[in-house]
Amino acid sequence: AQKITQTQPGMFVQEKEAVTLDCTYDTSDQSYGLFWYKQPSSGEMIFLIYQGSYDEQNATEGRYSLNFQKARKSANLVISASQLGDSAMYFCAMREGRAAGNKLTFGGGTRVLVKP
Amino acid sequence: GAVVSQHPSRVICKSGTSVKIECRSLDFQATTMFWYRQFPKQSLMLMATSNEGSKATYEQGVEKDKFLINHASLTLSTLTVTSAHPEDSSFYICSAQDRGRLTYEQYFGPGTRLTVT
């Protein structure tokens, strides 16, 4: 079974609007971390936001917020007030417990294209 | 912020030759570095975990003898693709884990695009 699932291969969003990128995960660990990364066409991976499994509050970083629903095992990324520079691939990733060596498992990614 | 560099950014080599890619953490110490491979329009696939001063741990299906990893210091890990073939052409990305951060956040290098002709 896929550990990280991103069901939206691609999305269009109008500039200045908000967009939600879906991510569901599967783990039996109690301690884990969820990450979102942005990959523009240049290829670099840019860290956006982190949510720990024990964090009670949803993480926020500027225009990025993470809608963490632990019981549903989902960690959706919300980008508010989209900008043209937000056009990129977005990857959800999970770090499982220490026994897994802090490895990151990535989802398949969602390509976002912001329209002017 | 934490910066990871990779060198070279692009390399073209002939089939049968070896290529070395360097990954450096510039402003933090990284006891653990990771090497990923990314094919066009696909996600990142972890190849191996590199720990300073010890042997790398390879993921299932990754050939250890083909992808040699050395992590000689707290700021440098190298990936050598030996006897490269066209099917090894890919985007290789390293990441480094900041030992000083509790979130185990990984900082990624800019990637190396390898083309084997």
GROMACS .gro file of C-alpha atoms in nm:
model
  233
    1ALA     CA    1   0.000   0.000   0.000
    2GLN     CA    2   0.114   0.352  -0.073
    3LYS     CA    3   0.236   0.529   0.236
    4ILE     CA    4   0.172   0.875   0.099
    5THR     CA    5  -0.104   0.939  -0.150
    6GLN     CA    6  -0.159   1.259  -0.342
    7THR     CA    7  -0.469   1.209  -0.553
    8GLN     CA    8  -0.447   1.530  -0.758
    9PRO     CA    9  -0.185   1.500  -1.033
   10GLY     CA   10  -0.246   1.855  -1.150
   11MET     CA   11  -0.447   2.162  -1.060
   12PHE     CA   12  -0.521   2.504  -1.200
   13VAL     CA   13  -0.582   2.790  -0.961
   14GLN     CA   14  -0.665   3.152  -1.024
   15GLU     CA   15  -0.418   3.406  -0.896
   16LYS     CA   16  -0.512   3.541  -0.550
   17GLU     CA   17  -0.738   3.248  -0.477
   18ALA     CA   18  -0.672   2.975  -0.222
   19VAL     CA   19  -0.593   2.617  -0.318
   20THR     CA   20  -0.596   2.295  -0.117
   21LEU     CA   21  -0.363   2.010  -0.203
   22ASP     CA   22  -0.466   1.672  -0.070
   23CYS     CA   23  -0.239   1.428   0.108
   24THR     CA   24  -0.328   1.110   0.291
   25TYR     CA   25  -0.082   0.886   0.466
   26ASP     CA   26  -0.058   0.542   0.612
   27THR     CA   27   0.150   0.449   0.912
   28SER     CA   28   0.122   0.240   1.225
   29ASP     CA   29   0.373   0.456   1.412
   30GLN     CA   30   0.248   0.689   1.684
   31SER     CA   31   0.533   0.931   1.629
   32TYR     CA   32   0.577   1.066   1.281
   33GLY     CA   33   0.619   1.389   1.094
   34LEU     CA   34   0.457   1.527   0.783
   35PHE     CA   35   0.624   1.767   0.545
   36TRP     CA   36   0.534   1.961   0.237
   37TYR     CA   37   0.793   2.058  -0.021
   38LYS     CA   38   0.770   2.273  -0.331
   39GLN     CA   39   0.973   2.187  -0.640
   40PRO     CA   40   0.983   2.457  -0.910
   41SER     CA   41   1.103   2.380  -1.260
   42SER     CA   42   1.462   2.445  -1.150
   43GLY     CA   43   1.444   2.120  -0.952
   44GLU     CA   44   1.534   2.236  -0.604
   45MET     CA   45   1.321   2.110  -0.320
   46ILE     CA   46   1.194   2.392  -0.100
   47PHE     CA   47   1.068   2.310   0.248
   48LEU     CA   48   0.730   2.469   0.314
   49ILE     CA   49   0.579   2.338   0.634
   50TYR     CA   50   0.601   2.066   0.898
   51GLN     CA   51   0.345   1.896   1.121
   52GLY     CA   52   0.438   1.658   1.401
   53SER     CA   53   0.199   1.380   1.490
   54TYR     CA   54   0.170   1.507   1.846
   55ASP     CA   55   0.116   1.868   1.750
   56GLU     CA   56  -0.234   1.971   1.849
   57GLN     CA   57  -0.238   2.289   1.648
   58ASN     CA   58  -0.235   2.294   1.271
   59ALA     CA   59   0.097   2.424   1.140
   60THR     CA   60   0.109   2.758   0.961
   61GLU     CA   61   0.392   2.932   0.778
   62GLY     CA   62   0.296   3.256   0.612
   63ARG     CA   63   0.056   3.176   0.327
   64TYR     CA   64   0.089   2.804   0.390
   65SER     CA   65  -0.119   2.612   0.639
   66LEU     CA   66  -0.153   2.244   0.700
   67ASN     CA   67  -0.496   2.098   0.769
   68PHE     CA   68  -0.403   1.804   0.988
   69GLN     CA   69  -0.677   1.550   1.051
   70LYS     CA   70  -0.510   1.272   1.242
   71ALA     CA   71  -0.806   1.035   1.262
   72ARG     CA   72  -0.850   1.054   0.887
   73LYS     CA   73  -0.475   1.039   0.830
   74SER     CA   74  -0.478   1.341   0.612
   75ALA     CA   75  -0.244   1.639   0.595
   76ASN     CA   76  -0.372   1.876   0.332
   77LEU     CA   77  -0.175   2.185   0.234
   78VAL     CA   78  -0.364   2.510   0.193
   79ILE     CA   79  -0.200   2.792  -0.001
   80SER     CA   80  -0.381   3.119   0.046
   81ALA     CA   81  -0.374   3.412  -0.196
   82SER     CA   82  -0.199   3.220  -0.473
   83GLN     CA   83   0.077   3.394  -0.664
   84LEU     CA   84   0.220   3.321  -1.007
   85GLY     CA   85   0.540   3.208  -0.838
   86ASP     CA   86   0.347   2.931  -0.665
   87SER     CA   87   0.334   2.738  -0.992
   88ALA     CA   88   0.537   2.426  -0.919
   89MET     CA   89   0.522   2.062  -0.814
   90TYR     CA   90   0.422   2.006  -0.454
   91PHE     CA   91   0.519   1.696  -0.263
   92CYS     CA   92   0.383   1.564   0.063
   93ALA     CA   93   0.626   1.353   0.262
   94MET     CA   94   0.626   1.155   0.582
   95ARG     CA   95   0.898   1.073   0.829
   96GLU     CA   96   0.809   0.769   1.034
   97GLY     CA   97   0.948   0.682   1.373
   98ARG     CA   98   1.314   0.666   1.462
   99ALA     CA   99   1.328   0.299   1.381
  100ALA     CA  100   1.279   0.395   1.018
  101GLY     CA  101   1.594   0.605   1.032
  102ASN     CA  102   1.417   0.933   0.979
  103LYS     CA  103   1.373   0.856   0.612
  104LEU     CA  104   1.126   1.057   0.414
  105THR     CA  105   0.869   0.887   0.195
  106PHE     CA  106   0.726   1.107  -0.075
  107GLY     CA  107   0.390   1.113  -0.242
  108GLY     CA  108   0.354   1.128  -0.618
  109GLY     CA  109   0.321   1.504  -0.622
  110THR     CA  110   0.068   1.757  -0.743
  111ARG     CA  111   0.148   2.005  -1.017
  112VAL     CA  112  -0.004   2.347  -0.953
  113LEU     CA  113  -0.040   2.606  -1.224
  114VAL     CA  114  -0.147   2.953  -1.116
  115LYS     CA  115  -0.334   3.145  -1.383
  116PRO     CA  116  -0.318   3.526  -1.400
  117GLY     CA  117   1.897   2.924   0.688
  118ALA     CA  118   2.045   2.583   0.628
  119VAL     CA  119   2.211   2.550   0.289
  120VAL     CA  120   2.306   2.236   0.106
  121SER     CA  121   2.513   2.250  -0.209
  122GLN     CA  122   2.560   1.991  -0.479
  123HIS     CA  123   2.829   1.971  -0.738
  124PRO     CA  124   2.814   1.945  -1.030
  125SER     CA  125   2.470   2.075  -1.120
  126ARG     CA  126   2.482   1.907  -1.458
  127VAL     CA  127   2.708   1.641  -1.598
  128ILE     CA  128   2.723   1.454  -1.925
  129CYS     CA  129   2.935   1.144  -1.940
  130LYS     CA  130   2.997   0.859  -2.175
  131SER     CA  131   2.865   0.512  -2.110
  132GLY     CA  132   3.107   0.306  -1.903
  133THR     CA  133   3.263   0.596  -1.717
  134SER     CA  134   3.216   0.689  -1.351
  135VAL     CA  135   3.074   1.012  -1.216
  136LYS     CA  136   3.109   1.157  -0.868
  137ILE     CA  137   2.850   1.390  -0.719
  138GLU     CA  138   2.925   1.589  -0.404
  139CYS     CA  139   2.675   1.699  -0.143
  140ARG     CA  140   2.781   1.953   0.121
  141SER     CA  141   2.603   2.109   0.414
  142LEU     CA  142   2.740   2.461   0.424
  143ASP     CA  143   2.632   2.603   0.757
  144PHE     CA  144   2.535   2.308   0.972
  145GLN     CA  145   2.656   1.964   1.064
  146ALA     CA  146   2.481   1.669   0.910
  147THR     CA  147   2.539   1.329   1.061
  148THR     CA  148   2.290   1.189   0.814
  149MET     CA  149   2.254   1.262   0.446
  150PHE     CA  150   2.015   1.105   0.201
  151TRP     CA  151   2.043   1.042  -0.171
  152TYR     CA  152   1.738   1.046  -0.394
  153ARG     CA  153   1.676   0.982  -0.758
  154GLN     CA  154   1.401   1.147  -0.958
  155PHE     CA  155   1.291   1.052  -1.307
  156PRO     CA  156   1.106   1.309  -1.519
  157LYS     CA  157   0.759   1.387  -1.390
  158GLN     CA  158   0.796   1.140  -1.107
  159SER     CA  159   0.846   1.163  -0.736
  160LEU     CA  160   1.168   1.132  -0.541
  161MET     CA  161   1.282   0.781  -0.466
  162LEU     CA  162   1.521   0.729  -0.178
  163MET     CA  163   1.833   0.544  -0.286
  164ALA     CA  164   2.034   0.534   0.032
  165THR     CA  165   2.094   0.682   0.373
  166SER     CA  166   2.445   0.800   0.440
  167ASN     CA  167   2.575   0.823   0.795
  168GLU     CA  168   2.899   0.996   0.878
  169GLY     CA  169   3.176   0.749   0.947
  170SER     CA  170   2.979   0.437   0.865
  171LYS     CA  171   2.855   0.243   0.566
  172ALA     CA  172   2.554   0.368   0.379
  173THR     CA  173   2.221   0.191   0.406
  174TYR     CA  174   2.075   0.120   0.065
  175GLU     CA  175   1.710   0.085  -0.021
  176GLN     CA  176   1.584  -0.235  -0.168
  177GLY     CA  177   1.665  -0.268  -0.535
  178VAL     CA  178   1.952  -0.017  -0.534
  179GLU     CA  179   2.284  -0.167  -0.640
  180LYS     CA  180   2.550  -0.092  -0.380
  181ASP     CA  181   2.836  -0.160  -0.616
  182LYS     CA  182   2.698   0.072  -0.877
  183PHE     CA  183   2.608   0.363  -0.652
  184LEU     CA  184   2.898   0.410  -0.412
  185ILE     CA  185   2.831   0.644  -0.123
  186ASN     CA  186   3.092   0.790   0.106
  187HIS     CA  187   3.019   1.018   0.402
  188ALA     CA  188   3.365   1.110   0.521
  189SER     CA  189   3.281   1.417   0.728
  190LEU     CA  190   2.991   1.591   0.897
  191THR     CA  191   2.950   1.819   0.599
  192LEU     CA  192   3.026   1.607   0.294
  193SER     CA  193   2.876   1.301   0.129
  194THR     CA  194   2.958   1.177  -0.218
  195LEU     CA  195   2.770   0.956  -0.461
  196THR     CA  196   2.970   0.784  -0.732
  197VAL     CA  197   2.783   0.629  -1.020
  198THR     CA  198   3.019   0.362  -1.147
  199SER     CA  199   3.022   0.231  -1.503
  200ALA     CA  200   2.733   0.456  -1.590
  201HIS     CA  201   2.481   0.356  -1.855
  202PRO     CA  202   2.208   0.555  -2.029
  203GLU     CA  203   1.946   0.414  -1.792
  204ASP     CA  204   2.132   0.584  -1.506
  205SER     CA  205   2.046   0.921  -1.657
  206SER     CA  206   1.835   1.096  -1.399
  207PHE     CA  207   1.810   1.384  -1.153
  208TYR     CA  208   1.999   1.304  -0.835
  209ILE     CA  209   1.918   1.503  -0.522
  210CYS     CA  210   2.081   1.488  -0.184
  211SER     CA  211   1.945   1.608   0.146
  212ALA     CA  212   2.105   1.666   0.480
  213GLN     CA  213   1.949   1.637   0.820
  214ASP     CA  214   2.035   1.908   1.067
  215ARG     CA  215   2.137   1.727   1.384
  216GLY     CA  216   2.055   2.038   1.583
  217ARG     CA  217   1.687   2.047   1.493
  218LEU     CA  218   1.425   1.835   1.665
  219THR     CA  219   1.196   1.826   1.367
  220TYR     CA  220   1.449   1.617   1.175
  221GLU     CA  221   1.397   1.848   0.887
  222GLN     CA  222   1.585   1.762   0.572
  223TYR     CA  223   1.742   2.035   0.365
  224PHE     CA  224   1.780   1.955   0.001
  225GLY     CA  225   2.056   2.034  -0.241
  226PRO     CA  226   1.975   2.184  -0.581
  227GLY     CA  227   2.017   1.850  -0.756
  228THR     CA  228   2.247   1.710  -1.022
  229ARG     CA  229   2.122   1.623  -1.366
  230LEU     CA  230   2.316   1.329  -1.503
  231THR     CA  231   2.303   1.241  -1.870
  232VAL     CA  232   2.482   0.930  -1.987
  233THR     CA  233   2.540   0.909  -2.361
   0.00000   0.00000   0.00000
